[in-house]
Coordinates of N, CA and C in Angstrom, one line a residue:
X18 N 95.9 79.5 115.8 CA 96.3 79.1 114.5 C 95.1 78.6 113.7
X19 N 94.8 79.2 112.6 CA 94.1 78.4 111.7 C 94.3 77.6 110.8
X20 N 93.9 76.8 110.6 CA 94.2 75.0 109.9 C 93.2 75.0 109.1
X21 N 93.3 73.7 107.9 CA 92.6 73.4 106.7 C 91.2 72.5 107.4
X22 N 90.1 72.3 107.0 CA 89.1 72.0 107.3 C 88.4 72.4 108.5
X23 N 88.4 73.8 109.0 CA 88.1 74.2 110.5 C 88.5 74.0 111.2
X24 N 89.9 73.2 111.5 CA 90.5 73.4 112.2 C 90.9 74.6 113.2
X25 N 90.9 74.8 114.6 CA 91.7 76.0 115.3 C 92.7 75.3 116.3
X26 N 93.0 75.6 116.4 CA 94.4 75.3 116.9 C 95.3 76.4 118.1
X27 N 95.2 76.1 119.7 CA 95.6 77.0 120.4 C 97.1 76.5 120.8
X28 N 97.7 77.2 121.1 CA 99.2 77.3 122.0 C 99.5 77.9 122.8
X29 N 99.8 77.8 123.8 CA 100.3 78.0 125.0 C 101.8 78.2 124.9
X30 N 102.6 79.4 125.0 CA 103.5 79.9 124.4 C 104.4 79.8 125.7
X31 N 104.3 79.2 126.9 CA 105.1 78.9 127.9 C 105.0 77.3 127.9
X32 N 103.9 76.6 128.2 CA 104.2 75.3 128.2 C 104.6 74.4 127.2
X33 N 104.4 75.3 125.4 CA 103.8 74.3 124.3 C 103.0 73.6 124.4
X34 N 102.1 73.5 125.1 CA 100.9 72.4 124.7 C 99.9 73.1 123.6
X35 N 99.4 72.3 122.7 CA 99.1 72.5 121.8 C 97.4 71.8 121.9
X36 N 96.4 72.7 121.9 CA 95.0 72.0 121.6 C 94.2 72.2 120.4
X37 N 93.6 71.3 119.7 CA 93.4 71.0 118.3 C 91.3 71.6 118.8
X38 N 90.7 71.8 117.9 CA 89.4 72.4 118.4 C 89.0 72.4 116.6
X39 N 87.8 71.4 116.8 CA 86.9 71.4 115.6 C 85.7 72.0 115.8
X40 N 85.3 73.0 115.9 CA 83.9 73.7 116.1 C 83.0 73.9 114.9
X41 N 81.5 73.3 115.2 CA 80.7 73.2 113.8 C 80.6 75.0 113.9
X42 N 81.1 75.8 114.1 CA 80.4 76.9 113.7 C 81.2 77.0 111.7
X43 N 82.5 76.3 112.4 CA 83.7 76.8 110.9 C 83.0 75.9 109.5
X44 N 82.6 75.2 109.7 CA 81.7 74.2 109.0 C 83.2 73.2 107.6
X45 N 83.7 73.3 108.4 CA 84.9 72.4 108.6 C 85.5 73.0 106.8
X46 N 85.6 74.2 107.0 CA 85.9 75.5 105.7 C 87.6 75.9 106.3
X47 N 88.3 76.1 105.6 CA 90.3 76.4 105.9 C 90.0 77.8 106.4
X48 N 90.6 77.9 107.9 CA 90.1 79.3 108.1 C 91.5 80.1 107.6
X49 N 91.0 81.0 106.7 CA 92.1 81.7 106.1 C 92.8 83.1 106.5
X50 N 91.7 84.0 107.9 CA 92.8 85.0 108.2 C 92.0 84.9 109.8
X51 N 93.0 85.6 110.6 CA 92.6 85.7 111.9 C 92.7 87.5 112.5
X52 N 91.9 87.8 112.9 CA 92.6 89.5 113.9 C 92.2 89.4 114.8
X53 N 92.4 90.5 115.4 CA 92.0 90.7 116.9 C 91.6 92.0 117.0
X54 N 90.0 92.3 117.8 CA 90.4 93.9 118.2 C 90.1 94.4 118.6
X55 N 89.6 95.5 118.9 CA 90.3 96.7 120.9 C 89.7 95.9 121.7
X56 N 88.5 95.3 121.8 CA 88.2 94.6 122.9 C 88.3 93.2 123.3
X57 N 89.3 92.6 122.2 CA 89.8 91.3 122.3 C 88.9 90.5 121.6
X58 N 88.0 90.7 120.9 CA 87.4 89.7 120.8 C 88.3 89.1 119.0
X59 N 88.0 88.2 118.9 CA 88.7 87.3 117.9 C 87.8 87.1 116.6
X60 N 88.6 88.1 115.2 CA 87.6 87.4 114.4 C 88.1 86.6 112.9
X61 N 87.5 86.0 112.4 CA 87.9 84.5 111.3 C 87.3 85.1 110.3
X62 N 88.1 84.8 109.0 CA 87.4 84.3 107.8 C 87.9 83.1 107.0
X63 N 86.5 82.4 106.5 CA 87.1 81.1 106.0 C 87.1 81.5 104.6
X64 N 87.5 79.6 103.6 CA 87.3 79.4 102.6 C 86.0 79.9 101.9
X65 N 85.1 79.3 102.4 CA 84.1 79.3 101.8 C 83.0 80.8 101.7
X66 N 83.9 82.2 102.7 CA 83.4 82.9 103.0 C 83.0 83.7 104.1
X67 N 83.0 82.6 105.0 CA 81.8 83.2 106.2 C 82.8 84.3 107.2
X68 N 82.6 84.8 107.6 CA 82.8 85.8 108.6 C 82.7 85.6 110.0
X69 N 83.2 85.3 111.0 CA 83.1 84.5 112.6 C 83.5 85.7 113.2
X70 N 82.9 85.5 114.7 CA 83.6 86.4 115.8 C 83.5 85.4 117.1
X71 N 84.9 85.7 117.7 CA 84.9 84.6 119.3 C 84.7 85.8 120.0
X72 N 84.1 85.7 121.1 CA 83.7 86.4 122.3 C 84.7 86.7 123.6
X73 N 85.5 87.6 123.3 CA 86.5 87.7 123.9 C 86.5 87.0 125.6
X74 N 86.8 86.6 126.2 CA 87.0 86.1 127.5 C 86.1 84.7 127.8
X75 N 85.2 84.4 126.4 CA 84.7 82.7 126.8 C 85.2 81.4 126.5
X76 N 84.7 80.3 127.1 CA 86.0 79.4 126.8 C 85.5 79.0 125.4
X77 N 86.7 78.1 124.6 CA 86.4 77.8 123.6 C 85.7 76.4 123.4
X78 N 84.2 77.1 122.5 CA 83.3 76.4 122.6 C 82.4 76.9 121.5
X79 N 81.8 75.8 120.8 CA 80.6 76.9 119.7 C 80.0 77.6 120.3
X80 N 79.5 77.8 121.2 CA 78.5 78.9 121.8 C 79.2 80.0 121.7
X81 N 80.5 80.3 121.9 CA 81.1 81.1 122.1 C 81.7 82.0 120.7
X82 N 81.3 81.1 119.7 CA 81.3 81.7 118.4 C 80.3 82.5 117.7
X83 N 80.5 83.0 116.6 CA 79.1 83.7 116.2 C 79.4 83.7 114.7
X84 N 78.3 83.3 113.6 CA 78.7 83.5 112.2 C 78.1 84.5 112.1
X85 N 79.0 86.2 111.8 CA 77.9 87.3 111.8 C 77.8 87.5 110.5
X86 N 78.5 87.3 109.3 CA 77.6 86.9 107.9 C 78.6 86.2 107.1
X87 N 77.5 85.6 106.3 CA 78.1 84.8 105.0 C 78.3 85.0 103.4
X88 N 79.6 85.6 102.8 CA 79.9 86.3 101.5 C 80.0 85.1 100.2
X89 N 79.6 83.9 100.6 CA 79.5 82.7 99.4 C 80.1 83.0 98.7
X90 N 81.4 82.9 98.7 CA 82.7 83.0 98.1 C 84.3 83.1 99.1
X91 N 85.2 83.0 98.5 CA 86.3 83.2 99.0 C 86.8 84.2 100.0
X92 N 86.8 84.3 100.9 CA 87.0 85.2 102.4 C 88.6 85.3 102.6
X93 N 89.4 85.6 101.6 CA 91.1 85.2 102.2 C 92.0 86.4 102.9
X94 N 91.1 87.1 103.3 CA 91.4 88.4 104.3 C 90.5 89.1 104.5
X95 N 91.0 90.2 105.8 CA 90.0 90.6 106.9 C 90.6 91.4 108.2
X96 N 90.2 92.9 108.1 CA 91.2 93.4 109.0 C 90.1 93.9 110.0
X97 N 90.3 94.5 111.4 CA 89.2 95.6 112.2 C 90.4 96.5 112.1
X98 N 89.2 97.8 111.5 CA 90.3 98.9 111.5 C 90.5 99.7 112.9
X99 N 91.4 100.8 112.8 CA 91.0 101.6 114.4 C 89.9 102.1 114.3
X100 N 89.0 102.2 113.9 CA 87.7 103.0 114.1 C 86.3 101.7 114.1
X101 N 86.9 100.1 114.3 CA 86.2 99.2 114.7 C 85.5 98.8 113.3
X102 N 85.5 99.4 112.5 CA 85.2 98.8 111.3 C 85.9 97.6 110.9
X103 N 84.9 96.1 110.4 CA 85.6 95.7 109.4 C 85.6 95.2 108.6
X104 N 87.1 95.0 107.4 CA 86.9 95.0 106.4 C 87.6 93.3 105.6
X105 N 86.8 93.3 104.8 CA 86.6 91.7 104.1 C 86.8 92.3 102.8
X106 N 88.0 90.9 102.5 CA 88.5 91.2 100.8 C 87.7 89.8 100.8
X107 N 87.3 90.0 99.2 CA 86.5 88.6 98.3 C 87.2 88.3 97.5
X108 N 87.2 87.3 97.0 CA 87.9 86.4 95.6 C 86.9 87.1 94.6
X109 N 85.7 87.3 94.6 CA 84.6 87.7 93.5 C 83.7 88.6 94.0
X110 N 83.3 89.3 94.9 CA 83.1 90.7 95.0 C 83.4 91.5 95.5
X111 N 84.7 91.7 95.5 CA 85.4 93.0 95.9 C 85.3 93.0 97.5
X112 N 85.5 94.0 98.2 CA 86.0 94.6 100.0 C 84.0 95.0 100.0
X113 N 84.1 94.1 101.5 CA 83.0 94.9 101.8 C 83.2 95.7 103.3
X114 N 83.0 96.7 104.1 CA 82.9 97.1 105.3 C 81.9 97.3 106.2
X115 N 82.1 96.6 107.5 CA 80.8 96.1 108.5 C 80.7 97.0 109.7
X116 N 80.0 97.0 110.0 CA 80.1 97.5 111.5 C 80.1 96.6 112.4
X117 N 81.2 96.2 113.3 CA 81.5 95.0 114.1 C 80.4 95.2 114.9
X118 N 80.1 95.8 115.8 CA 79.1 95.9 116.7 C 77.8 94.5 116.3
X119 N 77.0 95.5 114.9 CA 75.7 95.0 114.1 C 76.2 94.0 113.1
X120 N 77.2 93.9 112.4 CA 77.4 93.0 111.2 C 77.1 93.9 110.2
X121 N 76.4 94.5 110.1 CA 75.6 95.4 108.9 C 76.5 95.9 107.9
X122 N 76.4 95.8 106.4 CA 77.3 96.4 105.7 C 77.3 97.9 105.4
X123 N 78.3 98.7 105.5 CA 78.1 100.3 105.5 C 79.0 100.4 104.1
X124 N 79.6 100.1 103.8 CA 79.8 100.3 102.3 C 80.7 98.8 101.8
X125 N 80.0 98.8 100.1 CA 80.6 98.0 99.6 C 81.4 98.2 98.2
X126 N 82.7 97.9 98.0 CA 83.6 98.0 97.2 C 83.9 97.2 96.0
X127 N 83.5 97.7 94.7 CA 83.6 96.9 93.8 C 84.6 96.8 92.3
X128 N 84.1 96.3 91.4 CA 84.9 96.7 90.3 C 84.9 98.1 89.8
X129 N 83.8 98.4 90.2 CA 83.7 100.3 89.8 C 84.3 100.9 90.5
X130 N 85.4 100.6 91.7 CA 86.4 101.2 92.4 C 87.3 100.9 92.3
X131 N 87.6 99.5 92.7 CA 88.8 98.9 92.2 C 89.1 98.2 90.9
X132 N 90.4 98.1 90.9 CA 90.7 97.5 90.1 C 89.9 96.0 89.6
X133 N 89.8 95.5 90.6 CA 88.9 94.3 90.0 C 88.1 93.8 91.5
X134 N 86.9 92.5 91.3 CA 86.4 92.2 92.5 C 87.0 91.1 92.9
X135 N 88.4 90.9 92.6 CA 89.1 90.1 93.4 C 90.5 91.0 94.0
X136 N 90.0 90.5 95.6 CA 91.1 91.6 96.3 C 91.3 90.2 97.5
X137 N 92.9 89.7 97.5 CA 93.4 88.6 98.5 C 94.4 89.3 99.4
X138 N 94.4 90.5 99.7 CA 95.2 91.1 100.8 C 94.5 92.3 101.1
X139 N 95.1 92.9 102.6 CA 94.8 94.0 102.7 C 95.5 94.3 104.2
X140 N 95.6 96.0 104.0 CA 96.2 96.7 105.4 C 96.0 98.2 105.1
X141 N 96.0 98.5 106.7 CA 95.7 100.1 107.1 C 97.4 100.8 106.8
X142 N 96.8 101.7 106.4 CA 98.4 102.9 106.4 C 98.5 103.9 107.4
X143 N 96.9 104.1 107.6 CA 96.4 105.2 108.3 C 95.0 105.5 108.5
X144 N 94.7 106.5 108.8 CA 93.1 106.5 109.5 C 92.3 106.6 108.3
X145 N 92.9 107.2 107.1 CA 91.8 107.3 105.9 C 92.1 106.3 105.0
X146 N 93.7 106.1 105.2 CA 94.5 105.2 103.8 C 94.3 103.9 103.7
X147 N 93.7 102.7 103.0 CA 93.5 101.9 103.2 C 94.3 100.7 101.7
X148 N 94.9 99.7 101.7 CA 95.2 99.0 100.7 C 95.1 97.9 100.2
X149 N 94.5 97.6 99.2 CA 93.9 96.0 98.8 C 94.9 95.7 97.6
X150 N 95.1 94.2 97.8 CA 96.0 93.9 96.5 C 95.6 92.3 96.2
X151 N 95.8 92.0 94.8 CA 96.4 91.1 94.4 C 97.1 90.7 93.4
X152 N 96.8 91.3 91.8 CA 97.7 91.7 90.9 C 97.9 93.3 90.4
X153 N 97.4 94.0 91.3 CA 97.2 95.4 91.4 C 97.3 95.8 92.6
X154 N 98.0 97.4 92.9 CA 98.0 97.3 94.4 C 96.7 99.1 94.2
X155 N 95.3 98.6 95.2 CA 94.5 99.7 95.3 C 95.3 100.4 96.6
X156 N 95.2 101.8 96.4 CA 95.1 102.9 97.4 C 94.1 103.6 97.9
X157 N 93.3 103.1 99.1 CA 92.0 103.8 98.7 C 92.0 104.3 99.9
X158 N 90.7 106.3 100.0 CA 91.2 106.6 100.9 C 89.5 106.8 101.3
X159 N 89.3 105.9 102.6 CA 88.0 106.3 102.9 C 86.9 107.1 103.1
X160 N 87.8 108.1 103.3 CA 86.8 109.7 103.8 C 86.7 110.1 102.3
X161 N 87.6 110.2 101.2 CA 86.6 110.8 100.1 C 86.3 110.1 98.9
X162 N 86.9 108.5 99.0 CA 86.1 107.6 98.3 C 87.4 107.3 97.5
X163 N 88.4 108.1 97.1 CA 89.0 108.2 95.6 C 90.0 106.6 95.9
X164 N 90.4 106.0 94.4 CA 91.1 105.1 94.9 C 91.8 105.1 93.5
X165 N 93.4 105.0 93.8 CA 94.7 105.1 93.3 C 95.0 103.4 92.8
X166 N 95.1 103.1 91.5 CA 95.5 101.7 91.2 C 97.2 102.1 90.7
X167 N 97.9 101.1 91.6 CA 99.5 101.7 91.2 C 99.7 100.0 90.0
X168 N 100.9 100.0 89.6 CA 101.0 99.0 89.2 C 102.5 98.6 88.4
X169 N 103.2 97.6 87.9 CA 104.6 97.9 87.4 C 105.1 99.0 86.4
X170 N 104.0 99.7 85.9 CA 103.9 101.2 85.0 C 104.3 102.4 86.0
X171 N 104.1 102.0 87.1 CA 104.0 103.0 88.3 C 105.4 103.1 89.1
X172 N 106.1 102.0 88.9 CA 107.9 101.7 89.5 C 107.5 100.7 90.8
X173 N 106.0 99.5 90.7 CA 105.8 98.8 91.4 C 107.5 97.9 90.8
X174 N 108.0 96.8 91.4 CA 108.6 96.0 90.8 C 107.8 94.3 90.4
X175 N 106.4 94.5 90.3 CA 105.9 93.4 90.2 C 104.8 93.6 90.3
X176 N 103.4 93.2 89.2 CA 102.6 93.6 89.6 C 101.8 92.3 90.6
X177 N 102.4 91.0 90.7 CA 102.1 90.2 91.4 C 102.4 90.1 93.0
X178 N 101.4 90.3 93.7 CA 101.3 90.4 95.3 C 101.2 89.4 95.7
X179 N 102.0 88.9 96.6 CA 101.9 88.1 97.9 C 101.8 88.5 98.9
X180 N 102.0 89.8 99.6 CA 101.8 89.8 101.1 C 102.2 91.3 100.7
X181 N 101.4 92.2 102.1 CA 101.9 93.3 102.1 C 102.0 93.7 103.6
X182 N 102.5 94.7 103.7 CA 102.9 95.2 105.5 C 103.1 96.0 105.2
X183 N 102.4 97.2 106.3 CA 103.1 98.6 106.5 C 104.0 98.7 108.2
X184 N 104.7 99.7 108.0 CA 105.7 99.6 109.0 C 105.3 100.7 109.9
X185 N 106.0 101.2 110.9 CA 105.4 102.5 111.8 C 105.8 103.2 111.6
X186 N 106.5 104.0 110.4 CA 106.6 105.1 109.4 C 105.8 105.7 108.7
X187 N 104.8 104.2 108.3 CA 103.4 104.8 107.3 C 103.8 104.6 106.1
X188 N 105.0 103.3 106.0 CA 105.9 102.9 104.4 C 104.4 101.5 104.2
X189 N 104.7 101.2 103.2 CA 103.9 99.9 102.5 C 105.0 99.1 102.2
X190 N 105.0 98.1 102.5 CA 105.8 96.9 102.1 C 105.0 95.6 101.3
X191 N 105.9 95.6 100.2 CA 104.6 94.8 99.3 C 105.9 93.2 98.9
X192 N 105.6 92.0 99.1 CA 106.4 91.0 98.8 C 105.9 90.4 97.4
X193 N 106.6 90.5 96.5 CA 106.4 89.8 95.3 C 106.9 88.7 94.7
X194 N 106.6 88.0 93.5 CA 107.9 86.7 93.4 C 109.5 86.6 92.9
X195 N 109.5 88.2 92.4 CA 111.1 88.5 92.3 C 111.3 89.6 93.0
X196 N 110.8 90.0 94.4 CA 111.5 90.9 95.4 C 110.4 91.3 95.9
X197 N 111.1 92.5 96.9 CA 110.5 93.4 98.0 C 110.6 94.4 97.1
X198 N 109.5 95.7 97.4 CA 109.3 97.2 97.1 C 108.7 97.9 98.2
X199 N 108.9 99.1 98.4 CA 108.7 99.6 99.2 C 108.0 100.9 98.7
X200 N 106.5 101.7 99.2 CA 106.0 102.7 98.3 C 105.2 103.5 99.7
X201 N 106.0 104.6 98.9 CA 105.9 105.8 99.9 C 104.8 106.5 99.9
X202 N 103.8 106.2 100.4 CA 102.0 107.0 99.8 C 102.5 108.5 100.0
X203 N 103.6 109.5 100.6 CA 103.0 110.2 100.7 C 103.9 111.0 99.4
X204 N 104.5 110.3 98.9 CA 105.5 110.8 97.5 C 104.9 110.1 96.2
X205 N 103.8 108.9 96.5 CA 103.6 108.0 95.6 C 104.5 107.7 94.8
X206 N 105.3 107.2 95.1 CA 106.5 106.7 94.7 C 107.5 105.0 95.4
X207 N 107.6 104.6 94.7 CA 108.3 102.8 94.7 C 109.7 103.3 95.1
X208 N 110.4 102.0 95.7 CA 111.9 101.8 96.3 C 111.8 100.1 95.8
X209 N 112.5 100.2 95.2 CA 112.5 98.4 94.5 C 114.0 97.7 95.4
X210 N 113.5 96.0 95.7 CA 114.6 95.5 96.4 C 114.7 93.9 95.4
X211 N 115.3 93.9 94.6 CA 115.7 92.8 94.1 C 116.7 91.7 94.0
X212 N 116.7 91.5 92.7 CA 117.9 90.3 92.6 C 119.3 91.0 93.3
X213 N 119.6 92.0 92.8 CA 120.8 92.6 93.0 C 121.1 93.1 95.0
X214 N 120.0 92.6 95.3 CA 119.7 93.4 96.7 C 119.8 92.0 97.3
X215 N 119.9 90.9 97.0 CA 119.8 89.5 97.6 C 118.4 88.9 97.4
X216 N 117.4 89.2 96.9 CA 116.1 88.4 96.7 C 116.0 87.8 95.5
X217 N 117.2 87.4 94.8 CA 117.2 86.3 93.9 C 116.6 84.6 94.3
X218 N 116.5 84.5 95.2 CA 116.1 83.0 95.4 C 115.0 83.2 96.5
X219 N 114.2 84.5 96.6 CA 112.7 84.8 97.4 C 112.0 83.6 96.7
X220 N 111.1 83.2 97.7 CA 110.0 82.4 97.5 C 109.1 82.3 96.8
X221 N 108.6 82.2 96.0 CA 107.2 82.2 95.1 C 105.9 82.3 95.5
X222 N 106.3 81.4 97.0 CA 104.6 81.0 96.8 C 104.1 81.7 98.5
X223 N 104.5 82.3 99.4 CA 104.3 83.5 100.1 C 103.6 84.0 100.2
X224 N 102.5 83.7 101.5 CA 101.4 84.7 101.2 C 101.1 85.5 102.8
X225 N 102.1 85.3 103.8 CA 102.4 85.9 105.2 C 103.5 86.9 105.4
X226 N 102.9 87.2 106.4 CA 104.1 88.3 106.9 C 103.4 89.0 108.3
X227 N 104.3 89.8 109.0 CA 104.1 90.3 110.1 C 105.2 91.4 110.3
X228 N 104.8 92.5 111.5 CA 105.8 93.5 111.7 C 105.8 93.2 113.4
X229 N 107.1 93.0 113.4 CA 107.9 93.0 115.3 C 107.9 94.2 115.9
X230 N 107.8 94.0 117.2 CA 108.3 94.9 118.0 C 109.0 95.8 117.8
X231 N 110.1 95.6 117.0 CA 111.3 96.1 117.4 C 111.5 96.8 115.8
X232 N 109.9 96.3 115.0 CA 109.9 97.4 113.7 C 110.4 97.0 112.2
X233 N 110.9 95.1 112.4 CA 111.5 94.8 111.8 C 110.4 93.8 110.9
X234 N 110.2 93.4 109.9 CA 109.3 93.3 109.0 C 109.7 91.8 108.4
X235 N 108.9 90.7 108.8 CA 109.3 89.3 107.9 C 107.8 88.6 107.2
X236 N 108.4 88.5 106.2 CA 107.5 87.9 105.3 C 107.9 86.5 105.1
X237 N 106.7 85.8 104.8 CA 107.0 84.1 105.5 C 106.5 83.3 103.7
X238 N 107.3 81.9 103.8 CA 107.2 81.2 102.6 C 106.4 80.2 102.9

């Protein structure tokens, strides 16, 4: 779990014990997303930017952390894709993409692609499809660059994002502050879930979510 001023925070999901861990690598910055990937290793982005990787199988310890760069600005998501890429949305310059191995940036994404250089979400659809949001939802498809801005013109039901999820169909789930929508990349086309659908008293302020096991999709307040 990540906590406000560097805080990390482990659990032990049989005992409950709970251990609290202030490591100077976080430089006591809100760590704002967490992933994991193929080879376990664990990576962070904070408030302030920075970009972390934990070393999958060492104990927890600064040594065992690594700052592999710093975007001096807002870091409020961060995915490794299946092809080990990853990718960092900015508050003020757009998505950049690294190569986890080196750190190195292999392309960077800006207002000349997107809609703007502020992008606070993001997820994979598929091996090319990629989607950033925050008051615009981008479609962007890596292998030929081109990137689709949808928006409430488009049968979005809101152009304001809080959280998005895709499901194992290859659907987009986008949570907004008066409902769910659902958009079909391969019809480009919206399914709106509103007031009338029960999301009259949905949360406002929402910026989680997760997809279960079992396929079923909750977005958290």
């Amino acid at each position: 779990l990540g906590a406000q001023m560097g805080l990390l925070q482990l659990v032990n999901p049989e005992t409950k014990v709970l251990e609290n861990h202030r490591l100077p690598v976080f430089r006591n910055s809100t760590i704002r997303s967490i992933s994991q990937d193929s080879e376990d290793n664990i990576w962070f982005t904070t408030q302030r930017g920075d970009l972390i990787r934990y070393q999958a199988g060492q104990p927890i310890e600064n040594a065992s952390f690594e700052l592999i760069r710093e975007f001096n600005g807002f870091a409020f998501a961060h995915l490794v894709d299946n092809s080990g890429r990853v990718w960092v949305c900015t508050t003020d310059s757009g998505v950049f993409i690294l190569d986890s191995k080196t750190g190195e940036i292999i392309r960077h994404l800006d207002d000349k692609v997107l809609s703007s250089n502020k992008q606070e979400k993001i997820t994979q659809l598929n091996d090319s499809i990629f989607v950033f949001g925050y008051d615009l939802l981008n479609v962007y498809n890596v292998n030929s660059g081109e990137n689709r801005v949808l928006s409430y013109s488009e049968g979005m039901i809101s152009n304001d994002i809080l959280h998005m999820q895709n499901d194992k169909d290859g659907f987009l789930w986008v949570y907004t502050p008066i409902g769910i929508c659902r958009y079909n990349h391969f019809q480009n086309s919206f399914t709106n879930f509103g007031k009338k659908d029960g999301f009259g008293l949905i949360e406002r302020d929402g910026n989680g979510g997760l997809l279960t096991k079992d396929g079923r999709i909750i977005f958290t307040g």
